[in-house]
């Protein structure tokens, strides 16, 4: 059973702080990794993807991947109340040809 | 560019009744997905289409669920008969490449 694990939270951070969201996955052959943001009552939207080990930065967001540890994280710098949402980690396991396996999501709350 | 369009947004039915959901993907996206999302959980794949072909329906409960994607564009997901446990949000998504999914707003089903 291929699994994606996330701490459900809630993770609470003050405005302006760095929020760190973590995700582990079970399939060592996984090829690509995605972070989706889901506001309450809305559908998921893609915010970051990463394919190679290391860091990938996009504005206030940084995705980090460590395939040896089967670990992917998302850092949000200068967190804003508008970042309050559930963040879903999704993994494309090896051989699945595009079928993503989603974690349960981590609920982030940014306090003004 | 129009996003993924789903209808209806909300549906309330009694158990044992049939229900159908419709999805129109982003123009040019050959891959279409139906996901199910329960409260507090991540999306779970029901079926994936590449053009008209259902390439992965291993998670679709075929005794009561069916889906079709005629002409490789719009898709319909049907449940007959619905059960109480089918209450969830049914998400349609489309993509050009593996993993970068664009979701519709979802169809929220309540079975009484």
CSV table of C-alpha atoms in Angstrom, one decimal:
chain,number,residue,atom,x,y,z
A,1,UNK,CA,0.0,0.0,0.0
A,2,UNK,CA,1.6,3.2,-1.2
A,3,UNK,CA,1.1,5.9,1.5
A,4,UNK,CA,1.7,9.6,2.0
A,5,UNK,CA,1.8,10.8,5.5
A,6,UNK,CA,1.2,14.3,6.9
A,7,UNK,CA,0.7,15.7,10.3
A,8,UNK,CA,-3.0,16.8,10.3
A,9,UNK,CA,-2.3,19.8,12.6
A,10,UNK,CA,-3.5,22.3,13.1
A,11,UNK,CA,-0.2,24.1,12.7
A,12,UNK,CA,-0.5,27.6,14.1
A,13,UNK,CA,2.1,30.3,13.4
A,14,UNK,CA,2.1,34.1,13.9
A,15,UNK,CA,1.9,36.4,11.0
A,16,UNK,CA,5.4,37.0,9.5
A,17,UNK,CA,6.8,33.7,10.7
A,18,UNK,CA,8.0,30.8,8.7
A,19,UNK,CA,5.6,27.9,8.4
A,20,UNK,CA,7.1,24.4,7.9
A,21,UNK,CA,4.9,21.7,6.5
A,22,UNK,CA,6.2,18.1,6.3
A,23,UNK,CA,5.4,15.0,4.3
A,24,UNK,CA,6.8,11.5,4.1
A,25,UNK,CA,6.0,8.9,1.5
A,26,UNK,CA,6.4,5.1,1.4
A,27,UNK,CA,7.2,4.3,-2.3
A,28,UNK,CA,10.9,4.8,-2.9
A,29,UNK,CA,10.3,4.8,-6.6
A,30,UNK,CA,8.2,7.9,-6.5
A,31,UNK,CA,9.1,10.4,-9.3
A,32,UNK,CA,7.4,13.7,-8.6
A,33,UNK,CA,6.0,15.6,-5.7
A,34,UNK,CA,3.4,18.3,-5.4
A,35,UNK,CA,1.9,20.7,-2.9
A,36,UNK,CA,-1.7,21.7,-3.2
A,37,UNK,CA,-3.4,24.4,-1.1
A,38,UNK,CA,-7.1,23.9,-0.2
A,39,UNK,CA,-9.1,26.7,1.4
A,40,UNK,CA,-12.1,25.6,3.4
A,41,UNK,CA,-15.0,24.6,1.1
A,42,UNK,CA,-12.9,25.0,-2.0
A,43,UNK,CA,-11.0,22.6,-4.3
A,44,UNK,CA,-7.3,22.0,-4.2
A,45,UNK,CA,-5.0,24.3,-6.2
A,46,UNK,CA,-1.4,23.5,-7.2
A,47,UNK,CA,1.2,25.8,-5.6
A,48,UNK,CA,4.5,23.9,-6.0
A,49,UNK,CA,6.0,20.9,-7.6
A,50,UNK,CA,9.5,19.4,-7.3
A,51,UNK,CA,11.2,16.5,-9.1
A,52,UNK,CA,14.8,16.6,-8.0
A,53,UNK,CA,16.5,16.5,-4.7
A,54,UNK,CA,17.2,19.8,-3.1
A,55,UNK,CA,15.3,23.1,-2.8
A,56,UNK,CA,13.0,24.8,-5.2
A,57,UNK,CA,11.9,28.4,-4.5
A,58,UNK,CA,8.9,30.3,-5.9
A,59,UNK,CA,8.2,33.6,-4.2
A,60,UNK,CA,7.5,33.0,-0.5
A,61,UNK,CA,7.3,29.2,-1.0
A,62,UNK,CA,10.2,26.8,-0.9
A,63,UNK,CA,9.8,23.1,-1.6
A,64,UNK,CA,12.4,20.7,-0.3
A,65,UNK,CA,12.9,17.1,-1.4
A,66,UNK,CA,15.1,14.4,0.1
A,67,UNK,CA,14.5,11.2,-1.8
A,68,UNK,CA,16.9,9.2,0.4
A,69,UNK,CA,14.9,10.0,3.4
A,70,UNK,CA,11.6,9.9,1.5
A,71,UNK,CA,10.7,13.3,2.8
A,72,UNK,CA,9.3,16.4,1.2
A,73,UNK,CA,8.6,19.7,2.9
A,74,UNK,CA,7.1,23.1,2.1
A,75,UNK,CA,8.3,26.3,3.7
A,76,UNK,CA,6.2,29.4,3.7
A,77,UNK,CA,8.2,32.6,4.5
A,78,UNK,CA,6.5,35.7,5.9
A,79,UNK,CA,3.3,33.8,6.5
A,80,UNK,CA,0.1,35.8,6.0
A,81,UNK,CA,-3.4,35.2,7.3
A,82,UNK,CA,-4.4,34.5,3.7
A,83,UNK,CA,-2.1,31.5,3.8
A,84,UNK,CA,-4.4,29.8,6.3
A,85,UNK,CA,-5.6,26.7,4.6
A,86,UNK,CA,-5.1,23.0,4.4
A,87,UNK,CA,-1.9,22.0,2.5
A,88,UNK,CA,-2.0,18.7,0.7
A,89,UNK,CA,1.1,16.8,-0.2
A,90,UNK,CA,0.8,14.6,-3.3
A,91,UNK,CA,3.1,12.0,-4.7
A,92,UNK,CA,3.3,10.4,-8.1
A,93,UNK,CA,4.6,6.9,-7.3
A,94,UNK,CA,6.8,5.1,-9.8
A,95,UNK,CA,4.9,3.5,-12.6
A,96,UNK,CA,1.5,5.1,-11.8
A,97,UNK,CA,1.7,7.3,-15.0
A,98,UNK,CA,0.2,10.3,-13.4
A,99,UNK,CA,-2.0,8.9,-10.6
A,100,UNK,CA,-1.3,11.1,-7.6
A,101,UNK,CA,-1.6,9.8,-4.0
A,102,UNK,CA,-2.6,12.5,-1.6
A,103,UNK,CA,-1.9,12.9,2.1
A,104,UNK,CA,-4.6,13.9,4.4
A,105,UNK,CA,-3.3,17.4,4.6
A,106,UNK,CA,-2.0,19.7,7.2
A,107,UNK,CA,-4.2,22.6,8.4
A,108,UNK,CA,-2.3,25.8,8.7
A,109,UNK,CA,-3.5,28.8,10.7
A,110,UNK,CA,-1.7,32.1,10.5
A,111,UNK,CA,-2.6,34.4,13.4
A,112,UNK,CA,-2.5,38.2,12.8
B,1,UNK,CA,-9.0,30.4,-20.0
B,2,UNK,CA,-11.9,28.6,-18.5
B,3,UNK,CA,-11.1,26.1,-15.7
B,4,UNK,CA,-12.6,22.7,-15.0
B,5,UNK,CA,-16.4,23.0,-14.8
B,6,UNK,CA,-18.4,20.7,-12.7
B,7,UNK,CA,-22.2,20.4,-12.0
B,8,UNK,CA,-24.2,20.2,-9.9
B,9,UNK,CA,-22.3,21.9,-7.1
B,10,UNK,CA,-24.6,20.4,-4.5
B,11,UNK,CA,-26.9,17.4,-4.6
B,12,UNK,CA,-29.1,16.0,-1.8
B,13,UNK,CA,-30.7,12.6,-2.4
B,14,UNK,CA,-32.2,9.8,-0.5
B,15,UNK,CA,-30.4,6.5,-0.3
B,16,UNK,CA,-31.0,4.1,-3.1
B,17,UNK,CA,-31.6,6.9,-5.5
B,18,UNK,CA,-29.4,7.5,-8.6
B,19,UNK,CA,-27.2,10.5,-9.0
B,20,UNK,CA,-24.9,11.8,-11.8
B,21,UNK,CA,-22.1,14.4,-11.9
B,22,UNK,CA,-20.8,16.1,-15.0
B,23,UNK,CA,-17.4,17.5,-15.7
B,24,UNK,CA,-16.0,19.6,-18.5
B,25,UNK,CA,-12.1,19.7,-18.4
B,26,UNK,CA,-9.8,22.5,-19.5
B,27,UNK,CA,-9.6,22.7,-23.3
B,28,UNK,CA,-6.7,20.6,-24.6
B,29,UNK,CA,-6.3,18.5,-21.4
B,30,UNK,CA,-6.4,14.9,-22.5
B,31,UNK,CA,-6.2,13.4,-19.0
B,32,UNK,CA,-9.3,13.6,-16.8
B,33,UNK,CA,-9.6,12.3,-13.2
B,34,UNK,CA,-12.5,11.8,-10.8
B,35,UNK,CA,-11.5,11.9,-7.2
B,36,UNK,CA,-13.5,11.5,-4.0
B,37,UNK,CA,-12.8,13.6,-1.0
B,38,UNK,CA,-14.2,12.9,2.5
B,39,UNK,CA,-14.1,15.5,5.2
B,40,UNK,CA,-10.7,15.8,6.7
B,41,UNK,CA,-9.1,13.5,4.1
B,42,UNK,CA,-7.1,14.0,1.0
B,43,UNK,CA,-8.6,13.3,-2.5
B,44,UNK,CA,-8.7,9.6,-3.5
B,45,UNK,CA,-8.7,8.6,-7.1
B,46,UNK,CA,-11.7,6.9,-8.5
B,47,UNK,CA,-10.9,6.8,-12.2
B,48,UNK,CA,-8.4,8.3,-14.7
B,49,UNK,CA,-9.1,8.8,-18.4
B,50,UNK,CA,-6.6,9.3,-21.2
B,51,UNK,CA,-8.8,10.7,-24.0
B,52,UNK,CA,-11.7,8.3,-24.1
B,53,UNK,CA,-9.9,5.4,-22.5
B,54,UNK,CA,-10.3,4.6,-18.8
B,55,UNK,CA,-6.6,3.7,-18.0
B,56,UNK,CA,-7.1,3.2,-14.3
B,57,UNK,CA,-10.4,2.4,-12.7
B,58,UNK,CA,-9.1,0.0,-10.1
B,59,UNK,CA,-10.5,2.1,-7.2
B,60,UNK,CA,-13.9,2.6,-8.7
B,61,UNK,CA,-16.6,0.6,-6.9
B,62,UNK,CA,-18.0,-1.0,-10.1
B,63,UNK,CA,-21.1,-2.5,-8.5
B,64,UNK,CA,-22.6,1.0,-8.1
B,65,UNK,CA,-20.4,3.5,-9.7
B,66,UNK,CA,-19.9,4.0,-13.5
B,67,UNK,CA,-18.2,6.6,-15.5
B,68,UNK,CA,-17.9,7.6,-19.1
B,69,UNK,CA,-16.0,10.1,-21.2
B,70,UNK,CA,-17.5,10.2,-24.7
B,71,UNK,CA,-15.5,11.9,-27.4
B,72,UNK,CA,-12.6,12.4,-25.0
B,73,UNK,CA,-13.9,15.7,-23.6
B,74,UNK,CA,-16.8,15.8,-21.1
B,75,UNK,CA,-17.2,13.1,-18.5
B,76,UNK,CA,-20.0,11.8,-16.3
B,77,UNK,CA,-19.8,9.9,-13.1
B,78,UNK,CA,-22.9,8.0,-12.0
B,79,UNK,CA,-23.8,6.3,-8.7
B,80,UNK,CA,-26.7,3.9,-8.7
B,81,UNK,CA,-28.0,3.2,-6.1
B,82,UNK,CA,-26.5,5.7,-3.7
B,83,UNK,CA,-25.6,4.7,-0.2
B,84,UNK,CA,-25.2,6.8,3.0
B,85,UNK,CA,-21.5,6.3,2.9
B,86,UNK,CA,-21.3,7.9,-0.6
B,87,UNK,CA,-21.8,11.3,1.0
B,88,UNK,CA,-18.6,13.2,0.0
B,89,UNK,CA,-17.2,15.8,-2.4
B,90,UNK,CA,-16.6,14.4,-5.9
B,91,UNK,CA,-13.8,16.3,-7.6
B,92,UNK,CA,-13.0,16.3,-11.3
B,93,UNK,CA,-9.6,17.3,-12.4
B,94,UNK,CA,-7.7,17.5,-15.7
B,95,UNK,CA,-4.1,17.8,-16.8
B,96,UNK,CA,-1.8,18.0,-19.8
B,97,UNK,CA,1.1,16.2,-18.0
B,98,UNK,CA,1.3,13.9,-15.0
B,99,UNK,CA,0.8,15.4,-11.6
B,100,UNK,CA,-0.1,19.0,-12.4
B,101,UNK,CA,-3.8,18.6,-11.9
B,102,UNK,CA,-6.3,21.4,-12.1
B,103,UNK,CA,-9.4,20.7,-10.1
B,104,UNK,CA,-13.0,21.8,-10.6
B,105,UNK,CA,-15.0,23.2,-7.7
B,106,UNK,CA,-16.4,19.8,-6.9
B,107,UNK,CA,-19.9,18.3,-6.4
B,108,UNK,CA,-20.9,17.9,-2.8
B,109,UNK,CA,-23.2,14.9,-2.4
B,110,UNK,CA,-25.4,14.3,0.6
B,111,UNK,CA,-27.2,11.0,0.9
B,112,UNK,CA,-30.0,10.9,3.4
